[in-house]
Short mmCIF file of C-alpha atoms in Angstrom, two decimals:
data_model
loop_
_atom_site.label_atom_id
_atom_site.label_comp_id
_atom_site.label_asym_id
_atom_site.label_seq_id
_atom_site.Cartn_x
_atom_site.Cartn_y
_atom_site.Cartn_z
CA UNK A 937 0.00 0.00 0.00
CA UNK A 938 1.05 3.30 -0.77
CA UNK A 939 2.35 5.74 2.17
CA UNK A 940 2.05 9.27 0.22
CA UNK A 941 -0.45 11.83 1.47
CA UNK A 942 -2.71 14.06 -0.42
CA UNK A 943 -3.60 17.32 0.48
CA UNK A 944 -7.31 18.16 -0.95
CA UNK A 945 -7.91 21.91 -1.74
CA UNK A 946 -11.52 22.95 -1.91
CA UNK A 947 -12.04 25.03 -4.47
CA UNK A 948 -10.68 26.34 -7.30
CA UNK A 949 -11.14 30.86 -7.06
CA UNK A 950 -8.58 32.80 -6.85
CA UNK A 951 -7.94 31.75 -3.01
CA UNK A 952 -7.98 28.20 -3.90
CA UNK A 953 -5.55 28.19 -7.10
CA UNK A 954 -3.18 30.77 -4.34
CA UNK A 955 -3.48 28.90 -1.43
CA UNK A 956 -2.79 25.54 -3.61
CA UNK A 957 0.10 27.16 -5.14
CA UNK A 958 1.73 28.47 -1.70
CA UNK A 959 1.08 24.78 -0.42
CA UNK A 960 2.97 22.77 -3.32
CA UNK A 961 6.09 24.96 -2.95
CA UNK A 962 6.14 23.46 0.99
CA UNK A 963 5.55 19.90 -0.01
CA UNK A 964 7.43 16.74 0.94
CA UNK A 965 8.31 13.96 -1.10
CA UNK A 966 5.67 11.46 0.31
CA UNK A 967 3.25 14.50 -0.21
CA UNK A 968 0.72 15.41 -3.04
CA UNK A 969 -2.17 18.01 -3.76
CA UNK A 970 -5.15 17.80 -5.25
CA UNK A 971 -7.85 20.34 -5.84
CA UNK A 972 -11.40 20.05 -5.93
CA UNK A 973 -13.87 22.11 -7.47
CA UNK A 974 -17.04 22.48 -8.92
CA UNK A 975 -16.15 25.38 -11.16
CA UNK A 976 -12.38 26.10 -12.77
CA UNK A 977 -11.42 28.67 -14.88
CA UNK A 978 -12.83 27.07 -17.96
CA UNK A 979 -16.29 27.87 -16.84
CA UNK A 980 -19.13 31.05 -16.58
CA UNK A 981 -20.78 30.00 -13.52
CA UNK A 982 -22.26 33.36 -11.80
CA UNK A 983 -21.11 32.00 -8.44
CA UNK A 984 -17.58 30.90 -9.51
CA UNK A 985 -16.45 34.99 -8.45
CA UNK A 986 -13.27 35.31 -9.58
CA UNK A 987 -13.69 35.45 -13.39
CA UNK A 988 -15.91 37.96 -13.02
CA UNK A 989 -14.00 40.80 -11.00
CA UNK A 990 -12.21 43.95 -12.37
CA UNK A 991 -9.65 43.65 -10.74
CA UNK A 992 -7.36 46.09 -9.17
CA UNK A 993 -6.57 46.96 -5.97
CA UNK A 994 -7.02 49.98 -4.12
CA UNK A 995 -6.75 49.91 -0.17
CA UNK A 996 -10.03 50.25 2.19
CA UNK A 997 -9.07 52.87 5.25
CA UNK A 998 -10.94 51.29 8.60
CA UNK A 999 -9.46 51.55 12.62
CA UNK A 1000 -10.91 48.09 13.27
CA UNK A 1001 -8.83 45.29 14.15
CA UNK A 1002 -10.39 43.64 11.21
CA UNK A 1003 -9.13 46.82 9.15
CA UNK A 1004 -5.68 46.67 10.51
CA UNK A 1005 -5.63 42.78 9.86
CA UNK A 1006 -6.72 43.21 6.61
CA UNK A 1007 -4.01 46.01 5.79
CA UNK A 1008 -1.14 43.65 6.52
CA UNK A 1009 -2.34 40.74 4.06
CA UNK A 1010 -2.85 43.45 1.45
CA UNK A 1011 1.04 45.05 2.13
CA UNK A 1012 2.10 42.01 1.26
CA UNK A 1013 -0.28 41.18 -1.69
CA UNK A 1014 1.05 44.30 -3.17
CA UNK A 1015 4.44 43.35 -2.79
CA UNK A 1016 3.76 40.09 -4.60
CA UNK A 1017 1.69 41.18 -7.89
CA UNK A 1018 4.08 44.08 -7.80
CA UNK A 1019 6.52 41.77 -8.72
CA UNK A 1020 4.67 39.67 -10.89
CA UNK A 1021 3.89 41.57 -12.69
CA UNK A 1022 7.01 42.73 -13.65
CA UNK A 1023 8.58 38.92 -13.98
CA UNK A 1024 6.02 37.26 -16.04
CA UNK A 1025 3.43 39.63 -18.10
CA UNK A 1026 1.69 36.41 -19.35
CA UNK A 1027 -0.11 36.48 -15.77
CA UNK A 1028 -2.59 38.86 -16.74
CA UNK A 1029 -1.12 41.29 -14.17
CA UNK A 1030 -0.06 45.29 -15.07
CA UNK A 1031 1.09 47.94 -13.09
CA UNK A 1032 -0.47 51.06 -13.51
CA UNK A 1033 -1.47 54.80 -11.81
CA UNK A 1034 -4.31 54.67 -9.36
CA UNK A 1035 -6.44 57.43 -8.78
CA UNK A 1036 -9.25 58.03 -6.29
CA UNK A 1037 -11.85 61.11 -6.40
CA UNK A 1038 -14.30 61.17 -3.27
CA UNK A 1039 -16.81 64.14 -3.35
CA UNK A 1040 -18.01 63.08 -0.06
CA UNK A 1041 -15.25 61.25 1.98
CA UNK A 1042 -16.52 59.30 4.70
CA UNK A 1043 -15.01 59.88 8.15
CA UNK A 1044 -12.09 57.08 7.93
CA UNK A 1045 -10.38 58.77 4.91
CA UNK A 1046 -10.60 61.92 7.17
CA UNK A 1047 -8.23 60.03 9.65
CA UNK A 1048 -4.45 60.44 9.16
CA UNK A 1049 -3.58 57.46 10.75
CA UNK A 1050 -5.93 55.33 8.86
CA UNK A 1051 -4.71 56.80 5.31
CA UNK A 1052 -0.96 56.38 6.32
CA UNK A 1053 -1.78 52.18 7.52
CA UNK A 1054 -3.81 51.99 4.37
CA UNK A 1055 -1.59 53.46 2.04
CA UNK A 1056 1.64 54.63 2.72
CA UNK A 1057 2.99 51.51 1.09
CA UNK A 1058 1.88 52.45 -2.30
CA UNK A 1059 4.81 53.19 -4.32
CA UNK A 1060 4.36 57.12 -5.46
CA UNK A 1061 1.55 57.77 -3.00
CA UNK A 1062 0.48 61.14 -2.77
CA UNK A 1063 -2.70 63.56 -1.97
CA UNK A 1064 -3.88 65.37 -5.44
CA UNK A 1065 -3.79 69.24 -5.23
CA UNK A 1066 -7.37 70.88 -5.80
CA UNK A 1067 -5.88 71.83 -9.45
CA UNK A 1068 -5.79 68.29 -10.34
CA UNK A 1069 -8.90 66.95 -9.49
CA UNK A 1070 -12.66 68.12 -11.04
CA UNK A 1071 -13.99 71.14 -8.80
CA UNK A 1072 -16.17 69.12 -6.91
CA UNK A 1073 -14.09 66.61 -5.26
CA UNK A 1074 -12.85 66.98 -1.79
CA UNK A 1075 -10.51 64.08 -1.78
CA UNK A 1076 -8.20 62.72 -3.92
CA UNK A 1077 -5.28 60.57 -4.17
CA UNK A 1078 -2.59 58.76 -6.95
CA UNK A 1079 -0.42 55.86 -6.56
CA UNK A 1080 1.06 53.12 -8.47
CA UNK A 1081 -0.68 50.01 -8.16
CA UNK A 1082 -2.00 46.99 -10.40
CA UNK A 1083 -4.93 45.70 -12.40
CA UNK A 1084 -5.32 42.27 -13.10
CA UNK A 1085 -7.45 40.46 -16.05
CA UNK A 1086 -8.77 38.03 -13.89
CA UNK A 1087 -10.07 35.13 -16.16
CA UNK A 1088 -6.25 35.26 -17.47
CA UNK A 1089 -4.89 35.19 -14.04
CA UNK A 1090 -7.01 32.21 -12.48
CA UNK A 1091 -5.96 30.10 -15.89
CA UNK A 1092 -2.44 31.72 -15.24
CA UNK A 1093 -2.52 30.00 -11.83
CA UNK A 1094 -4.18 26.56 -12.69
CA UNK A 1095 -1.57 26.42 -15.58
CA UNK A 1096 1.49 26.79 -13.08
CA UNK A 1097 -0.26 24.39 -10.28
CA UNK A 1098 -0.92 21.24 -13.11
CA UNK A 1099 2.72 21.83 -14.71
CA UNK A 1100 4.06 21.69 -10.67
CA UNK A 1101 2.52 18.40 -10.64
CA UNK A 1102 -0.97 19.14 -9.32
CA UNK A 1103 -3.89 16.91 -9.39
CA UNK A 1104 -7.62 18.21 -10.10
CA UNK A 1105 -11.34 16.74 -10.37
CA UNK A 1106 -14.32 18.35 -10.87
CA UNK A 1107 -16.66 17.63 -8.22
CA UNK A 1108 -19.83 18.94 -5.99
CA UNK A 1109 -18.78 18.76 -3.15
CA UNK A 1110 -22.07 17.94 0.12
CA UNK A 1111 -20.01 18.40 2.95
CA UNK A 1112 -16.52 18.82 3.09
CA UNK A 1113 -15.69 15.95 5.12
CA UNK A 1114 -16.50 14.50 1.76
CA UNK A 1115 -13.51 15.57 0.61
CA UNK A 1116 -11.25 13.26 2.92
CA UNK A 1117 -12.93 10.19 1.11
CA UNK A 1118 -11.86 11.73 -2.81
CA UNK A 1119 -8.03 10.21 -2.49
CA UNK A 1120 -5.80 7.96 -0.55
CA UNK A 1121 -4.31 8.51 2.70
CA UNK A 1122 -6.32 12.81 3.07
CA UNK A 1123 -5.31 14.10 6.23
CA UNK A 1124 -5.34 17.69 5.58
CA UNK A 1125 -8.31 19.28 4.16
CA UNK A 1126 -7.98 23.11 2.91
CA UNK A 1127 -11.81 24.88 2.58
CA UNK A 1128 -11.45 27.40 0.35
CA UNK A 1129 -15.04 26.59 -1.06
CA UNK A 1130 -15.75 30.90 -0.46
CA UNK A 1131 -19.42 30.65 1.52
CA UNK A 1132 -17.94 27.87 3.40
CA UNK A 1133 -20.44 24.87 3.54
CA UNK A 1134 -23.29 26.63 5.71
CA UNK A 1135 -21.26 29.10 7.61
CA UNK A 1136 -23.76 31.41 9.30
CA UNK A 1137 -21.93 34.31 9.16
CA UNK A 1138 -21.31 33.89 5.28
CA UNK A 1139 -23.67 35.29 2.47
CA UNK A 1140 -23.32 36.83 -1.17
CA UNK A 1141 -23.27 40.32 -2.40
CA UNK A 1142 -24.33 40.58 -5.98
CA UNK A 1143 -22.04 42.87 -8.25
CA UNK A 1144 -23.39 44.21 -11.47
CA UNK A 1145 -20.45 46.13 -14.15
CA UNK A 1146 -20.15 46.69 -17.73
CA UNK A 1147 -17.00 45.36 -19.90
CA UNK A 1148 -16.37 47.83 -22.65
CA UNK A 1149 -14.11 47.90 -25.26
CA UNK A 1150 -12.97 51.79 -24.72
CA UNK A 1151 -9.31 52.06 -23.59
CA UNK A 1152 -7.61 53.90 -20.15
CA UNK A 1153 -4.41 54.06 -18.72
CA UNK A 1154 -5.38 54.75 -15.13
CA UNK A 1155 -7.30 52.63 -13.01
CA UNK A 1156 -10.17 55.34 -11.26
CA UNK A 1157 -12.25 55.32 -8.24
CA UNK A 1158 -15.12 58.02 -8.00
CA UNK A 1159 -17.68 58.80 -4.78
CA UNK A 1160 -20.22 60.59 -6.06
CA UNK A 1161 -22.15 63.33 -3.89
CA UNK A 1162 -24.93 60.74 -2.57
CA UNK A 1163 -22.55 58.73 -1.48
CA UNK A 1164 -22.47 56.06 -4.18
CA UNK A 1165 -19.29 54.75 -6.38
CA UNK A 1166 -18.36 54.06 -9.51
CA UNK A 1167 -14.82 53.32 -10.83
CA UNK A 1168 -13.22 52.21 -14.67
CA UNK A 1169 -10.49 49.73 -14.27
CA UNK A 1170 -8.73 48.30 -17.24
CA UNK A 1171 -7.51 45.25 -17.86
CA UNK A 1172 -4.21 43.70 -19.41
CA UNK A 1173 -3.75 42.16 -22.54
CA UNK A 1174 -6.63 43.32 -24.39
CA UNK A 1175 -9.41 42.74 -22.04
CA UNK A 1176 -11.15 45.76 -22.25
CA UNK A 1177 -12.31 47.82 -19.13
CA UNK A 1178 -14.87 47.02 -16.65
CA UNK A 1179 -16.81 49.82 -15.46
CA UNK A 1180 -18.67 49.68 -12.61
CA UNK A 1181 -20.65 48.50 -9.84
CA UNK A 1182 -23.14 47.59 -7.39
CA UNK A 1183 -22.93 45.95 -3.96
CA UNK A 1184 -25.88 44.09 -3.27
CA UNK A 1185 -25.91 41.92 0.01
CA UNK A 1186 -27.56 38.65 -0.14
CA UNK A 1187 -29.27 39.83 -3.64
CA UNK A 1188 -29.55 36.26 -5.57
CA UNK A 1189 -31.00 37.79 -8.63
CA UNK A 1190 -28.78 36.34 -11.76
CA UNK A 1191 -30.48 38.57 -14.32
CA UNK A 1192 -28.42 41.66 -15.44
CA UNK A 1193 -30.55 45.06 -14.85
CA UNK A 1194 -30.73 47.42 -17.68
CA UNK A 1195 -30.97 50.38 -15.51
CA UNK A 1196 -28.16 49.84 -13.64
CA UNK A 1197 -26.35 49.23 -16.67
CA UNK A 1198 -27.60 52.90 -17.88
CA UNK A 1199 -26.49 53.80 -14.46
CA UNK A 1200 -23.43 52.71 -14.25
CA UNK A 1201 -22.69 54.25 -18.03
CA UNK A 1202 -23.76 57.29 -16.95
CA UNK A 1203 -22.07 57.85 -13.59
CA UNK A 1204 -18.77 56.74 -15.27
CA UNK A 1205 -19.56 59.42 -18.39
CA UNK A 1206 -19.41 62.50 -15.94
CA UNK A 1207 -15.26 61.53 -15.57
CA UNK A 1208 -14.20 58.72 -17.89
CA UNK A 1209 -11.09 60.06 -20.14
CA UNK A 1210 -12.98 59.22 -23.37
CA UNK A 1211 -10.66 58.98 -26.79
CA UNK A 1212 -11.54 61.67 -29.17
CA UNK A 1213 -12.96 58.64 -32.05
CA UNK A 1214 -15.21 57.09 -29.54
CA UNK A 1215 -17.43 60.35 -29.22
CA UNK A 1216 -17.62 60.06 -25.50
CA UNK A 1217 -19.74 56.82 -26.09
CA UNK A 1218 -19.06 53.24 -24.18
CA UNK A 1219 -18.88 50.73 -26.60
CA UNK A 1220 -20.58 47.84 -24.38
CA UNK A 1221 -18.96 44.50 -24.65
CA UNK A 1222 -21.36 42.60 -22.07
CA UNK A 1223 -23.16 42.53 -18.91
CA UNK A 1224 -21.72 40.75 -15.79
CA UNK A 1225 -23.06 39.53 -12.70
CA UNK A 1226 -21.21 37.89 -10.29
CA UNK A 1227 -21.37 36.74 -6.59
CA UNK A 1228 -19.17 37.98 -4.13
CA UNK A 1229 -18.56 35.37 -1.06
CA UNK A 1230 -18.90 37.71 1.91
CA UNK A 1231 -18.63 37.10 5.77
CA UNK A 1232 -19.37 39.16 8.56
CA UNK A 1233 -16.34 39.65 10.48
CA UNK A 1234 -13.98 39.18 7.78
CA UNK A 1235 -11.81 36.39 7.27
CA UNK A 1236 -11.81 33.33 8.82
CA UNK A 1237 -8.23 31.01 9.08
CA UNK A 1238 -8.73 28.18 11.74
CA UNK A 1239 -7.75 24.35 11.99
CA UNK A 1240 -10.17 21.87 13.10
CA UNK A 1241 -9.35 18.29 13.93
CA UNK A 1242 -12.30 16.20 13.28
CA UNK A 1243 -11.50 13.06 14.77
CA UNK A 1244 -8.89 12.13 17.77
CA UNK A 1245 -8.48 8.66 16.75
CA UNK A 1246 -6.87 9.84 13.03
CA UNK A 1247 -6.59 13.45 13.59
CA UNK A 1248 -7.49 14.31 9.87
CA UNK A 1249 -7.30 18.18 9.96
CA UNK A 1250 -9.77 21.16 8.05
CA UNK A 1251 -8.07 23.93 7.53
CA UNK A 1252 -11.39 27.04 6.75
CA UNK A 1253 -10.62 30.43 4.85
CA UNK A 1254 -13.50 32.61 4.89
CA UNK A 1255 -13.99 35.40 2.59
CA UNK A 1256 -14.97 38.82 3.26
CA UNK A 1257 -16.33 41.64 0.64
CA UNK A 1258 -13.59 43.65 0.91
CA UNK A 1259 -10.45 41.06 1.66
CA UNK A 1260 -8.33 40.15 -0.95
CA UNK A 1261 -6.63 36.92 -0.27
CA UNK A 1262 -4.48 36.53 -2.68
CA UNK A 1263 -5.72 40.44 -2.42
CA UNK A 1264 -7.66 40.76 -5.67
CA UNK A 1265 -10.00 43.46 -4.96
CA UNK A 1266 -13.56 42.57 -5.55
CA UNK A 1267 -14.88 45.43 -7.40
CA UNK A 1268 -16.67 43.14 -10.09
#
């Protein structure tokens, strides 16, 4: 009988295909890893997230320990795709200039101390002068960051796991005890299944944006007056821009709305840096719909041992709206 172990991931979003990665860098020689999904990158499913968001990233100022938490995975999820996407521009990743107009900044970007843990990593940070921002903005900010093309970054990352020597099976998953019974020898079980097998504290958000084929070279966050956002964020390698979006908590409807689509067009119009041949039209590519994985309190990382007689071990990573583990921002 054989002795070697496998290691089941569940899941196969961007947190699954990272956390798999991370794992098969640390394995032994008696070890293997195997991920199980329902959805992979090869598929549209509405609830299979990742595909579907912008990406970029752009830091979220809070003074909860959550916040603070949360700012330390992202300092050094900016270090990675910083370097990325320098090394290999076949992941889908780009660096580019951030920018962020609020009208209307809520009290947290008023705090010094939260803008300085939020962003004072950010190569080039600095506050924009009243001269380089519309007249009606109060707040604004550039930086260098990244965008990502997330359908090319999630294949990018199942490509590199299979050619490591990674295992995969499609497969709908109950319960995730299941999982110990898909391979030989499964001690270790990671959950990175996103609403997390009836976790109370998990739910959905529904995003709505628009992919259009009109190009920008900065990636741009805009609070409007009433409070609401919008944002353009392109993405690499010809994959238009996504321009967006809606937060909807526990929303389930999978039927993209016309008027927010109008909505969304025409907040971004006020501030988009249209090309002179597209006549300050969007040229729509598509709707999208997609649902976040959410949970109140933010992320969850524990171990659970599920029996003391073989100690096989379940290792859960929540999701939040705003986390972004391996840091994409969720702004689809």
């Amino acid at each position: 009988m054989s002795s070697d172990e496998t290691i089941v991931v569940i899941g196969a979003g961007v947190i699954g295909l990272s956390t798999a990665l991370h794992i098969q860098q640390h394995l032994q020689p008696s070890q293997k890893i195997l991920i199980v999904a329902r959805d992979f990158p090869n598929t549209t499913s509405l609830n299979y997230a990742s595909p579907w968001a912008g990406a970029h990233y752009r830091p979220v100022p809070g003074s909860s320990p959550q916040a603070a938490r949360e700012d330390s995975q992202a300092r050094r999820t900016y270090q990675y795709f910083t370097q990325l996407a320098t090394e290999d521009p076949t992941a889908g990743v780009q660096l580019i200039d951030g920018e962020e107009h609020l009208e209307s900044p809520p009290p947290e970007y008023l705090n010094e101390a939260n803008i300085q843990n939020s962003y004072a990593h950010l190569d080039g940070f600095r506050r924009l002068a009243h001269d380089e921002t519309p007249a009606e903005v109060k707040w604004g900010v550039r930086y260098r960051t990244y965008v990502v093309n997330s359908p090319v970054y999630c294949a990018y990352l199942l490509r590199k796991f299979i050619l490591n020597g990674g295992q995969t099976r499609e497969y709908t998953l109950v319960d995730p005890l299941e999982a110990f019974e898909l391979a030989g020898s499964v001690k270790t079980v990671v959950n990175c299944s996103g609403l997390g097998f009836g976790d109370p504290k998990s739910f959905i958000i529904r995003g709505q944006t628009c992919l259009v084929r009109n190009p920008c070279t900065v990636t741009l966050t805009r609070q409007n007056s009433d409070g609401t956002w919008s944002f353009c964020i392109p993405r690499p390698l010809g994959g238009g821009t996504i321009i967006g979006g809606t937060k909807q908590p526990r929303d389930w409807n999978p039927t993209p709305s016309l008027d927010t689509r109008n909505q969304l067009l025409s907040n971004a119009a006020k501030w988009f840096p249209f090309t002179k041949e597209s006549g300050g039209r969007f040229d729509v590519i598509r709707d999208i719909v997609g649902r976040r994985p959410a949970r109140e309190g933010g992320m969850r990382i524990e171990a659970v041992s599920y029996s003391p007689l073989t100690l096989p071990t379940i290792i859960r990573l929540g999701r939040h709206a705003d986390d972004c583990p391996a840091q994409l921002k969720r702004d689809a």
